Amino acid sequence: MILLRKQAINDAPWKILFSALFLSFIGLVALNSISYQNTTIIQNPFYKQLFFLFIAFCTFSISFITPKYIIHKYAFIIYGVGIFIVILPFFGSAHAGTYRWLDVGLPINFQPSEFSKIFSVIALARYLSDNNLKIQKFRSIVLPILIVLFPALIVLKQPDLGTALVMLSIVFPMLYWAGARPFYLFLLIAPILSILTAFNVILFSIWALIIAIVIFYARTKIIAGVGYFFGNIFFGLLARPIWEILNPYQKNRVLTFIYPEKDPLGAAYQIIQSKTAIGSGGFFGKGWGEGTQTHLKFLPVQESDFILSVIGEELGFMIIAIILITFGYLLNTIIRYSFLSKDKFSSLILLGLGYILLAHVFVNTAMTVGLIPVKGLPFPFISAGGTFLVTSYIMIGLIMRFSIHYSD
Amino acid sequence: MLKSDNIVSHKQYQIARILSWTMVIILIARYFQIQIIEHEIYKLKSNTNRIRKVTKSAPRGLILDRFGEILVDNYPVYVLTALPGEMNNKRMQFNLIADYIESDSSIIRSNYKKYYRGRFVPTRLAKDIDFLQLSNLEENKLNLEGVYYDQIPERYYPNGVRAPHLFGYVKEIDRVIRRNLNNKELYELGDLVGWSGLEKQYESYLMGERGTYFFEVDASGREVGSASELFDTRPDPGFNIQTTIDLDLQIFIEKLLENRRGVILVGKPETGGILAAASAPDYSPDLFTGSMTESEWRSVKNDPDTPLINRYIQGTYIPGSIVKMITQIAILKYGSSDLNMTYYCPGFYQFGDRIYGCWVTDGHGEVNMTQAMSMSCDVFFYKTVQEIDIDNLYSAFKEFGFGRKTNIDIPNEVAGLVPNKDYMFKRYGKYGWSKGALLNLAIGQGELLVTPMQVLNYINLLSTKGKSPNCHFVVVDNLPNNSKPKLEAMIWQQVNDGMRSAIIDKKGTGKKSDPKIDGLSIYGKTGTAENPHGDNHAWFTGWAEYINDKYSIVILLENAGSGGGVAAPLANKVFKKLVNNSLATLK
């Protein structure tokens, strides 16, 4: 049972693994470029990454040979373990004021929230693939949201807004994939957007119009539709007075949470430096090891969160485009296998894991070019960082396993 | 098991694909925009412009004397800083720096740890770099990537004034200090904060506001200009504060106290302003600037003569005879004595089964109240004080500001002690003390403890008939309220007469204080305070009237002997100086 049949191994979509390894290879090239100044091997991000890549390959193999039914059977237990390990760091000491890291007594620390993302996907897939679930009902989509909300809130408390957002981002695609009515998903997202748009009159008016149109086409009962429409307007109108009640100190906290750029010492400086590095790279880049922005260390956390800026500067748009297209190809391969999958559980797992990768790629890449506020999220397969690299390859292992059509 | 079938529709599949490709394409498009379309802009920027943020400490406000002369100034010193994120080999670079500036690399490393705030925040490595060291560093700049130097303002005392207790000192903020500050967001590591004296008291005026600069640096790390897209803020210097100190007089009294232990205070009773204040022994005011070594600090800290103590607000002394005016006032106010009473002083007084001695063992003979004051006869006061009780005496002391802080504008003042009935009961029990305690208090002995600043305030009040404002070093809009003793004119007159005759009478104890200058009249009282811990403390207190000016003075010399013999001659010199200065300003 544990071992796969030869046929199954041949059928596994190895192109997924190769795409990932290709991205890791580009990452190593970039890391080697920025590593030459570091003296000791233990501090050198290149050798560190190489070491973790080896571990990642081992964990990949383990997750690849783990039978599907075991994961299906123990999905909720796995989820419970996931919750437990994200709570663990709170019992330890804070690292730089956060509780993301778990000190395991090794020279390397371990960031449990990375694993929880996978575990949430598994639990969600298990719940949504249940035969008895009436996904068309509104209440069937409330529990899945709670399943991801719970670990996400703990992670938010660590505090790690980036990871929490990634965890939350999978729930709507998976619900949609499982067949939930898009209208209900809209109903859930709408109040959040109502609050956010409330600070701009034009945006708010456009948004109100969109709500009205959607409600009209969804052909709800008139009372429910009207009630929902005005409920949203009310939400929006309430947002401003509540904001005004907050004292300046609280407002500031919220603002720097959402827009770290407000802090001139930190994020604004980072974004400017990152954009300068990327923009000055041009189509072919300045050449490997030639990035002036990078090598004068103007770029902060260049080996992890801002690795794309290093690549953009030294290797140029050409390689960036190759990276993003490779990722697009990888993601669409996953989505295709998800679509072709025979059973719902496998299909949902594939889609969930794929969208986790997408969320990481989007947030990280958009951040380096100033499209969204700075959130400390790494780029899968490329950024230096042990735990994340290992989890990424565990995901690849799972994805490949669940892509095989044979049920074991 | 995995029996539920996958029923994803083709439409769902298409939407998921479109969504994922859309996101990837948005990202590619944005990179295209920055790397291809806007490439030229960023290329130019990266060639010449790299931005570094540097904050600059604001110079502290100056401390000026009453005429605007500078007492405490700022002086630029060079500090060596490092941008941790730009250093390529810290261990090697620290060793190099240590060589160039003839320091120890462990000191540099510990500074680095002490001031480290982040990879791109300048971190201080060393201070007080001299020109030679600077040129050494400059020659080897290639090996010192990420190491910079900067000028910071430091305290400096240009005019030879010491007054360390008055000015206080500033401390460089390190991690521990910063954590304990109330308004920590206003300070960076390495900034200065007032730690004692005026520097602490007026910190909010003196501190100023730090500036932030954004520099563009070229490929070798040199600054080429300021960054256009980020706004600089200049450091905003602190406000200057003008004190009531007279620079010249301050130096003069500091010289007088050289090699002595004690206090000299000179004030203006009409305003409460203090012209000069010295506590000896003291320490050099720049002890805490520059790099004080551990052994220097220990020698100052462990000096048996306690130079760190500010004696005029923190030293508590037995006042001795200088508070006899209080006794006199209490007797005239609460007792029934008439002004013309006389008593015979045989040199001692028997009260109960105890003998209370007069300081002149042969006795003063027949004395009236003015003579008793002039000759400082103890026996007269032993006798007369029995008309009142200890609480009467206590309230007279309180009226003149004893037993509480004077609210002078430098921190860490102590309150001294004036005993009343409650205190005596608490301390000695109901039967543990007798009226004999009152006799001791009457001549300023016993449990009484005063600070020289309280004595100055008391002299100020006596010389202005109770109208002197609170003592202060800096004129502010609302001074704290001073005590306002109200007495009959007759009593004020009697006090004046007594203190005047102590100076001009042939047998007056304070006659050595009078420089005998035309137009200068001195009122004073000496004190020789018996002290259980050693020789007597010598006091001279009083005021001088010259032309239209009035000056109050308090002199205390620890373990120096008699007030009339040791302290009064010093007062003489101060009065002469005051007259000379006053003449100089008239011309």
CSV table of N, CA, C and O in Angstrom, one decimal, chain A residues 38 68 74 90 99 101 117 146 156 183 190 216 218 237 281 314 326-328 330 342 348 350 358 364 384-385:
chain,number,residue,atom,x,y,z
A,38,ASN,N,29.8,36.9,2.7
A,38,ASN,CA,29.8,36.3,4.0
A,38,ASN,C,30.9,35.2,4.1
A,38,ASN,O,31.2,34.5,3.2
A,68,LYS,N,-2.9,8.5,0.0
A,68,LYS,CA,-4.0,9.5,0.0
A,68,LYS,C,-5.0,9.2,1.2
A,68,LYS,O,-5.5,10.1,1.8
A,74,TYR,N,-7.2,11.0,8.4
A,74,TYR,CA,-6.7,11.7,9.6
A,74,TYR,C,-6.7,13.3,9.3
A,74,TYR,O,-6.1,14.0,10.1
A,90,PHE,N,4.0,30.7,21.3
A,90,PHE,CA,3.6,31.7,22.3
A,90,PHE,C,4.1,31.3,23.7
A,90,PHE,O,4.2,32.1,24.6
A,99,TYR,N,6.0,36.1,17.7
A,99,TYR,CA,6.0,34.7,18.2
A,99,TYR,C,5.9,33.7,17.0
A,99,TYR,O,5.1,32.8,17.1
A,101,TRP,N,8.5,32.0,15.7
A,101,TRP,CA,9.5,31.0,15.6
A,101,TRP,C,9.4,30.1,16.8
A,101,TRP,O,9.2,30.5,17.9
A,117,LYS,N,-0.7,26.1,7.0
A,117,LYS,CA,-1.3,26.4,5.8
A,117,LYS,C,-1.8,25.1,5.1
A,117,LYS,O,-2.9,25.0,4.7
A,146,LEU,N,-14.8,29.2,9.2
A,146,LEU,CA,-14.3,29.1,10.5
A,146,LEU,C,-13.0,28.2,10.6
A,146,LEU,O,-12.1,28.5,11.4
A,156,LEU,N,-2.3,35.7,13.1
A,156,LEU,CA,-2.4,37.1,13.1
A,156,LEU,C,-1.9,37.7,14.4
A,156,LEU,O,-1.3,38.8,14.5
A,183,PHE,N,-22.8,33.7,-5.5
A,183,PHE,CA,-23.6,34.8,-4.9
A,183,PHE,C,-23.3,34.8,-3.4
A,183,PHE,O,-23.2,35.8,-2.8
A,190,ALA,N,-18.7,41.1,0.6
A,190,ALA,CA,-19.2,42.4,0.4
A,190,ALA,C,-19.1,43.3,1.6
A,190,ALA,O,-18.6,44.5,1.4
A,216,PHE,N,-29.6,42.1,-8.0
A,216,PHE,CA,-30.7,42.0,-9.0
A,216,PHE,C,-30.5,40.7,-9.9
A,216,PHE,O,-31.5,40.0,-10.1
A,218,ALA,N,-28.9,38.0,-9.1
A,218,ALA,CA,-29.0,36.8,-8.3
A,218,ALA,C,-30.5,36.4,-8.0
A,218,ALA,O,-30.7,35.3,-7.6
A,237,LEU,N,-21.5,53.2,6.0
A,237,LEU,CA,-21.7,54.5,6.7
A,237,LEU,C,-21.2,54.5,8.1
A,237,LEU,O,-20.8,55.5,8.7
A,281,GLY,N,17.8,47.2,-13.5
A,281,GLY,CA,18.2,46.0,-14.1
A,281,GLY,C,18.0,45.9,-15.6
A,281,GLY,O,18.7,45.3,-16.4
A,314,GLU,N,20.1,41.9,-11.2
A,314,GLU,CA,21.3,41.3,-11.8
A,314,GLU,C,21.0,40.5,-13.1
A,314,GLU,O,21.8,40.4,-14.0
A,326,THR,N,7.1,30.4,-15.7
A,326,THR,CA,7.3,29.0,-15.2
A,326,THR,C,6.3,28.8,-14.1
A,326,THR,O,5.7,27.7,-14.0
A,327,PHE,N,6.2,29.8,-13.2
A,327,PHE,CA,5.2,29.6,-12.1
A,327,PHE,C,3.8,29.4,-12.7
A,327,PHE,O,3.0,28.6,-12.2
A,328,GLY,N,3.5,30.3,-13.6
A,328,GLY,CA,2.1,30.2,-14.2
A,328,GLY,C,1.9,28.9,-14.8
A,328,GLY,O,0.8,28.3,-14.6
A,330,LEU,N,3.4,26.0,-13.9
A,330,LEU,CA,3.3,25.1,-12.8
A,330,LEU,C,1.9,25.2,-12.2
A,330,LEU,O,1.3,24.1,-11.9
A,342,LYS,N,-10.3,12.4,-10.3
A,342,LYS,CA,-11.5,11.6,-10.3
A,342,LYS,C,-12.3,11.9,-9.0
A,342,LYS,O,-13.5,11.8,-9.0
A,348,LEU,N,-9.8,19.1,-4.5
A,348,LEU,CA,-9.8,20.3,-3.7
A,348,LEU,C,-8.4,20.5,-3.1
A,348,LEU,O,-7.9,21.6,-2.9
A,350,LEU,N,-5.5,19.7,-4.5
A,350,LEU,CA,-4.7,20.3,-5.5
A,350,LEU,C,-4.9,21.8,-5.7
A,350,LEU,O,-4.0,22.6,-5.7
A,358,LEU,N,0.1,30.4,-5.3
A,358,LEU,CA,-0.2,31.7,-6.0
A,358,LEU,C,-0.3,32.9,-5.1
A,358,LEU,O,0.3,33.9,-5.4
A,364,ASN,N,4.3,38.4,-2.7
A,364,ASN,CA,5.8,38.7,-2.7
A,364,ASN,C,6.2,39.5,-3.9
A,364,ASN,O,6.8,40.5,-3.7
A,384,ALA,N,15.4,32.4,0.2
A,384,ALA,CA,16.1,31.6,1.2
A,384,ALA,C,15.2,31.5,2.4
A,384,ALA,O,14.4,32.4,2.7
A,385,GLY,N,15.3,30.4,3.1
A,385,GLY,CA,14.4,30.3,4.3
A,385,GLY,C,14.1,28.8,4.4
A,385,GLY,O,13.4,28.2,3.6
